[in-house]
Amino acid sequence: MRLCHDLKKKQGVAGKLMNRQKIWESWDRFASSVRDVAEAEWSQRKGELFRYFGKLPPTIYVGDYPLKTALIATLPAIFFMTFFQFFHFWQWLLSPNPIPFIHLDALEHWLFGCLPHQVVSRYTHPALDILAAIPYLMHFILPFGYPAYCYYHRKKLGNTIEPALRGFWLGGLVASFAVLFQFTFPTSPPWYNESAVYAEDGTVISYAFNEAGFQRIDALIKMPLFREIYSNAPVTHGSFPSLHAAFPAIIFFNGSWVAHGGWKFGLFHCALISWAALYSHHHYLIDILAGWHSPSPCSLFTHVCGTLSPRRTLLS
């Protein structure tokens, strides 16, 4: 009986081994057939594929510029957006207790003998509030809207996308230098200095909401439009330099709105948003003057470091 049991056991093991061998043989035949089909298909299609890639140009172009150059032109803007959106993280990592400079008003008193933003906003009216709000709302689409505008009207700009790339490059470069300056040397805007309440030890107890004069717009339309926009802004003490003034200055020196009034509209745009920044108590006059002049050192930097420019003659 024991011999029969051992024999059946050995036969069962042998049967399992044979089944496994059959499975492996079936899988090997299946894999071989799939490989043969794939090799046959590749030998048939590779000629067509090589002919297709042979027709492609060696360098992909966007307009009259290589794609690589166009991507390089966007790098400063990408850096700015990344640094700006994670501003609080960088403060926590590198500067946990930034002390803002709150004496720009004293500097303006010394320079001008008055506070220009208070002179401009001495008289307020709902119509003026709406007029000031328009360029501020348009400001948020300028960094990407203006290059798109230049690309759309490239035929009026010599059939080249150079102004669009230059707008991206200079806009991103100016914004990057500005946000780095505001990170290392934070400056308080007028609405903060005029509303901040300090304790005896110098700590800030409270201050107004940072939509400043645009709270009148929110009250007028009965919606917290500017409250929601500016309450989510990561930078509170970023008064100097004014990017609200810098971007229109970049546009003005870049060829302006060529299809809509040219340099006259560009100059009006600079004046309007600068007035709006003073009227709303978002900026001091020296912030605006710094914003107007900020494209110049960035242009010089690009000329000196020509290899960083999308084209060495990009700013000429």
Coordinates of C-alpha atoms in Angstrom, one line a residue:
M1 CA 0.0 0.0 0.0
R2 CA 2.8 2.4 0.9
L3 CA 4.5 1.6 -2.4
C4 CA 1.3 2.5 -4.4
H5 CA 0.9 5.7 -2.4
D6 CA 4.5 6.8 -3.2
L7 CA 4.1 5.9 -6.8
K8 CA 0.9 8.0 -7.1
K9 CA 2.6 10.8 -5.4
K10 CA 5.5 10.7 -7.8
Q11 CA 3.2 10.5 -10.8
G12 CA 1.3 13.6 -9.5
V13 CA 4.6 15.6 -9.2
A14 CA 5.6 14.5 -12.6
G15 CA 2.2 15.6 -14.0
K16 CA 2.6 19.0 -12.4
L17 CA 6.0 19.4 -13.9
M18 CA 4.7 18.5 -17.3
N19 CA 1.9 20.9 -17.1
R20 CA 4.3 23.7 -16.1
Q21 CA 6.5 22.8 -19.1
K22 CA 3.5 22.9 -21.4
I23 CA 2.6 26.3 -20.1
W24 CA 6.1 27.7 -20.6
E25 CA 6.2 26.2 -24.1
S26 CA 2.8 27.8 -24.9
W27 CA 4.0 31.2 -23.5
D28 CA 7.2 30.9 -25.5
R29 CA 5.3 30.2 -28.7
F30 CA 3.0 33.2 -28.0
A31 CA 5.9 35.5 -27.3
S32 CA 7.7 34.4 -30.4
S33 CA 4.7 35.0 -32.5
V34 CA 4.2 38.5 -31.0
R35 CA 7.9 39.3 -31.6
D36 CA 7.7 38.1 -35.2
V37 CA 4.6 40.2 -35.9
A38 CA 6.3 43.3 -34.3
E39 CA 9.5 42.8 -36.3
A40 CA 7.5 42.4 -39.5
E41 CA 5.4 45.5 -38.7
W42 CA 8.6 47.5 -37.9
S43 CA 10.4 46.5 -41.0
Q44 CA 7.3 47.6 -43.0
R45 CA 6.8 50.9 -41.2
K46 CA 10.3 52.1 -40.4
G47 CA 10.9 53.4 -43.9
E48 CA 7.7 55.5 -43.7
L49 CA 8.8 56.8 -40.3
F50 CA 12.3 57.7 -41.4
R51 CA 10.9 59.5 -44.4
Y52 CA 8.5 61.5 -42.2
F53 CA 11.3 62.6 -39.8
G54 CA 13.5 63.4 -42.8
K55 CA 11.0 66.0 -43.9
L56 CA 11.1 67.7 -40.5
P57 CA 13.3 70.8 -40.3
P58 CA 16.5 70.4 -38.1
T59 CA 15.3 73.3 -35.9
I60 CA 11.7 73.9 -34.9
Y61 CA 10.8 77.6 -35.3
V62 CA 8.2 79.8 -33.6
G63 CA 7.7 82.6 -36.2
D64 CA 11.2 83.7 -37.1
Y65 CA 12.8 82.5 -33.9
P66 CA 14.0 79.0 -32.9
L67 CA 11.8 77.3 -30.3
K68 CA 14.8 77.1 -27.9
T69 CA 15.1 80.9 -28.1
A70 CA 11.4 81.4 -27.4
L71 CA 11.6 79.1 -24.4
I72 CA 14.6 81.0 -23.0
A73 CA 12.7 84.2 -23.3
T74 CA 10.1 82.9 -20.9
L75 CA 12.5 81.7 -18.2
P76 CA 12.6 85.0 -16.2
A77 CA 8.8 85.1 -16.1
I78 CA 8.6 81.5 -14.9
F79 CA 11.1 82.3 -12.2
F80 CA 9.1 85.3 -11.1
M81 CA 5.8 83.4 -11.0
T82 CA 7.4 80.6 -9.0
F83 CA 9.2 82.9 -6.5
F84 CA 6.1 85.2 -6.1
Q85 CA 3.6 82.4 -5.5
F86 CA 5.8 80.8 -2.9
F87 CA 6.9 84.1 -1.3
H88 CA 5.9 83.1 2.2
F89 CA 7.8 79.8 1.9
W90 CA 11.0 81.7 1.0
Q91 CA 10.4 84.1 3.9
W92 CA 10.0 81.2 6.3
L93 CA 13.1 79.5 4.9
L94 CA 15.5 82.4 4.5
S95 CA 14.0 85.4 6.4
P96 CA 11.5 84.4 9.0
N97 CA 11.1 87.9 10.6
P98 CA 11.4 90.5 7.8
I99 CA 11.3 94.1 9.1
P100 CA 9.7 96.4 6.5
F101 CA 11.1 99.9 5.8
I102 CA 8.2 102.2 6.8
H103 CA 9.9 105.6 6.2
L104 CA 9.2 106.2 2.5
D105 CA 6.8 108.9 3.4
A106 CA 9.6 110.8 5.3
L107 CA 11.8 110.3 2.2
E108 CA 9.1 111.8 0.0
H109 CA 8.7 114.8 2.4
W110 CA 12.4 115.4 2.1
L111 CA 12.4 115.1 -1.7
F112 CA 9.1 116.8 -2.7
G113 CA 8.0 118.7 0.4
C114 CA 4.7 116.8 0.4
L115 CA 3.2 113.4 -0.1
P116 CA 2.1 113.3 -3.7
H117 CA -0.4 110.4 -3.2
Q118 CA -2.3 112.5 -0.6
V119 CA -2.4 115.4 -3.0
V120 CA -3.7 113.3 -5.8
S121 CA -6.3 111.6 -3.6
R122 CA -7.5 114.7 -1.9
Y123 CA -10.7 114.7 -4.0
T124 CA -12.4 111.3 -4.6
H125 CA -15.4 110.4 -6.7
P126 CA -17.0 107.1 -7.8
A127 CA -16.2 108.0 -11.4
L128 CA -12.5 108.5 -10.5
D129 CA -12.6 105.2 -8.5
I130 CA -13.8 103.3 -11.6
L131 CA -11.2 105.0 -13.8
A132 CA -8.5 104.0 -11.4
A133 CA -9.7 100.4 -11.2
I134 CA -9.7 99.8 -14.9
P135 CA -5.8 99.9 -15.4
Y136 CA -5.4 98.0 -12.1
L137 CA -7.6 95.1 -13.3
M138 CA -5.9 95.1 -16.7
H139 CA -2.5 95.0 -15.1
F140 CA -3.0 91.3 -14.1
I141 CA -3.1 90.2 -17.8
L142 CA -0.3 92.5 -19.1
P143 CA 2.7 90.1 -18.5
F144 CA 1.2 87.5 -20.8
G145 CA -1.4 89.5 -22.7
Y146 CA 1.1 92.0 -24.2
P147 CA 3.4 89.3 -25.7
A148 CA 0.3 87.7 -27.1
Y149 CA -0.8 91.1 -28.5
C150 CA 2.6 91.5 -30.2
Y151 CA 2.5 88.1 -31.7
Y152 CA -1.0 88.7 -33.1
H153 CA 0.1 92.0 -34.6
R154 CA 3.6 90.8 -35.7
K155 CA 3.0 91.8 -39.3
K156 CA 2.8 95.4 -38.2
L157 CA 6.1 94.9 -36.3
G158 CA 8.2 93.8 -39.2
N159 CA 6.7 90.3 -39.5
T160 CA 8.8 89.2 -36.5
I161 CA 8.0 87.9 -33.0
E162 CA 11.0 89.7 -31.5
P163 CA 8.8 92.3 -29.7
A164 CA 6.7 89.5 -28.2
L165 CA 9.9 87.7 -26.9
R166 CA 11.4 91.0 -25.8
G167 CA 8.2 91.7 -23.8
F168 CA 8.4 88.3 -22.1
W169 CA 12.1 88.6 -21.5
L170 CA 12.2 92.1 -20.1
G171 CA 8.9 91.8 -18.2
G172 CA 10.1 88.6 -16.5
L173 CA 13.5 90.1 -15.8
V174 CA 12.1 93.4 -14.3
A175 CA 9.6 91.5 -12.2
S176 CA 12.2 89.0 -11.0
F177 CA 14.6 91.8 -9.9
A178 CA 11.7 93.7 -8.3
V179 CA 10.4 90.7 -6.2
L180 CA 14.0 89.8 -5.1
F181 CA 14.5 93.4 -4.0
Q182 CA 11.1 93.4 -2.2
F183 CA 12.2 90.1 -0.5
T184 CA 15.6 91.4 0.7
F185 CA 14.4 95.0 1.4
P186 CA 10.6 95.1 2.1
T187 CA 9.0 98.5 1.9
S188 CA 5.5 99.4 3.3
P189 CA 3.0 101.0 0.9
P190 CA 1.1 104.2 1.9
W191 CA -2.1 102.4 3.0
Y192 CA -0.1 100.3 5.5
N193 CA 1.8 103.2 7.0
E194 CA -1.3 105.2 7.3
S195 CA -3.4 102.5 8.9
A196 CA -1.0 100.5 11.1
V197 CA -1.6 100.6 14.8
Y198 CA 1.5 99.9 17.0
A199 CA 1.9 98.7 20.5
E200 CA 4.3 100.3 23.0
D201 CA 7.0 97.8 22.1
G202 CA 6.7 98.6 18.4
T203 CA 4.8 95.5 17.3
V204 CA 1.9 96.0 14.8
I205 CA -1.5 95.4 16.4
S206 CA -3.6 95.9 13.3
Y207 CA -3.7 97.5 9.9
A208 CA -6.2 98.1 7.1
F209 CA -7.0 95.7 4.3
N210 CA -4.6 95.9 1.4
E211 CA -7.1 96.8 -1.3
A212 CA -6.6 100.4 0.1
G213 CA -8.6 102.9 -1.9
F214 CA -10.3 100.2 -4.0
Q215 CA -12.5 99.3 -1.0
R216 CA -14.7 102.1 -2.4
I217 CA -15.1 100.1 -5.6
D218 CA -16.1 97.0 -3.5
A219 CA -18.7 99.1 -1.7
L220 CA -19.9 100.5 -5.0
I221 CA -20.5 97.2 -6.7
K222 CA -21.4 95.4 -3.4
M223 CA -18.9 92.7 -4.1
P224 CA -15.5 92.1 -2.4
L225 CA -13.7 92.1 -5.8
F226 CA -10.5 93.8 -4.8
R227 CA -10.7 92.4 -1.3
E228 CA -10.4 88.9 -2.7
I229 CA -7.7 89.8 -5.2
Y230 CA -5.4 91.6 -2.7
S231 CA -6.1 89.4 0.4
N232 CA -4.6 86.5 -1.5
A233 CA -1.5 88.5 -2.5
P234 CA 1.6 86.9 -1.0
V235 CA 3.6 90.2 -0.8
T236 CA 2.4 92.9 1.6
H237 CA 5.5 95.0 1.9
G238 CA 6.3 95.3 -1.8
S239 CA 5.8 99.0 -2.4
F240 CA 9.2 99.8 -4.0
P241 CA 9.6 99.5 -6.9
S242 CA 6.2 99.6 -8.4
L243 CA 5.5 96.8 -11.0
H244 CA 2.3 98.6 -11.8
A245 CA 4.4 101.3 -13.3
A246 CA 7.1 99.1 -14.6
F247 CA 5.1 97.0 -17.0
P248 CA 3.5 99.9 -18.9
A249 CA 7.0 101.4 -19.1
I250 CA 8.3 98.2 -20.6
I251 CA 5.5 98.2 -23.1
F252 CA 6.1 101.9 -23.9
F253 CA 9.8 101.3 -24.6
N254 CA 9.1 98.1 -26.4
G255 CA 7.2 99.7 -29.2
S256 CA 3.9 100.2 -27.3
W257 CA 0.5 99.3 -28.6
V258 CA 1.3 99.5 -32.3
A259 CA -2.1 98.8 -33.5
H260 CA -4.0 101.0 -31.1
G261 CA -2.6 104.5 -30.9
G262 CA 1.1 103.7 -30.8
W263 CA 3.4 105.7 -28.4
K264 CA 0.6 108.1 -27.5
F265 CA -1.6 105.4 -26.1
G266 CA 1.4 103.9 -24.4
L267 CA 2.3 107.2 -22.7
F268 CA -1.3 107.6 -21.7
H269 CA -1.2 104.0 -20.3
C270 CA 1.9 104.8 -18.2
A271 CA 0.3 108.1 -16.9
L272 CA -3.1 106.5 -16.1
I273 CA -1.8 103.6 -14.0
S274 CA 0.7 105.8 -12.2
W275 CA -2.1 108.2 -11.3
A276 CA -4.2 105.2 -10.2
A277 CA -1.4 103.9 -8.0
L278 CA -1.2 107.2 -6.2
Y279 CA -4.9 107.8 -6.1
S280 CA -5.5 104.4 -4.5
H281 CA -2.7 104.8 -1.9
H282 CA -1.0 101.7 -3.3
H283 CA 2.3 103.4 -4.0
Y284 CA 4.4 106.4 -3.3
L285 CA 5.7 108.6 -6.1
I286 CA 9.2 107.3 -5.7
D287 CA 7.9 103.8 -6.2
I288 CA 6.5 104.8 -9.5
L289 CA 9.6 106.6 -10.6
A290 CA 11.7 103.5 -9.8
G291 CA 9.2 101.4 -11.7
W292 CA 9.5 103.7 -14.8
H293 CA 13.3 103.4 -14.7
S294 CA 13.5 99.7 -13.9
P295 CA 13.6 98.5 -17.6
S296 CA 16.8 100.5 -18.2
P297 CA 19.1 98.5 -15.8
C298 CA 17.5 95.3 -17.0
S299 CA 18.1 96.2 -20.6
L300 CA 21.7 97.0 -19.7
F301 CA 22.1 93.7 -17.8
T302 CA 20.8 91.9 -20.9
H303 CA 23.2 93.7 -23.2
V304 CA 26.2 92.9 -20.9
C305 CA 25.2 89.3 -20.4
G306 CA 24.3 88.9 -24.1
T307 CA 24.4 85.1 -24.0
L308 CA 21.4 85.2 -21.7
S309 CA 19.3 87.2 -24.2
P310 CA 17.1 85.4 -26.6
R311 CA 19.1 87.1 -29.3
R312 CA 22.1 89.3 -28.7
T313 CA 20.5 92.2 -30.6
L314 CA 17.2 91.6 -29.0
L315 CA 17.1 95.0 -27.2
S316 CA 18.7 97.0 -29.9

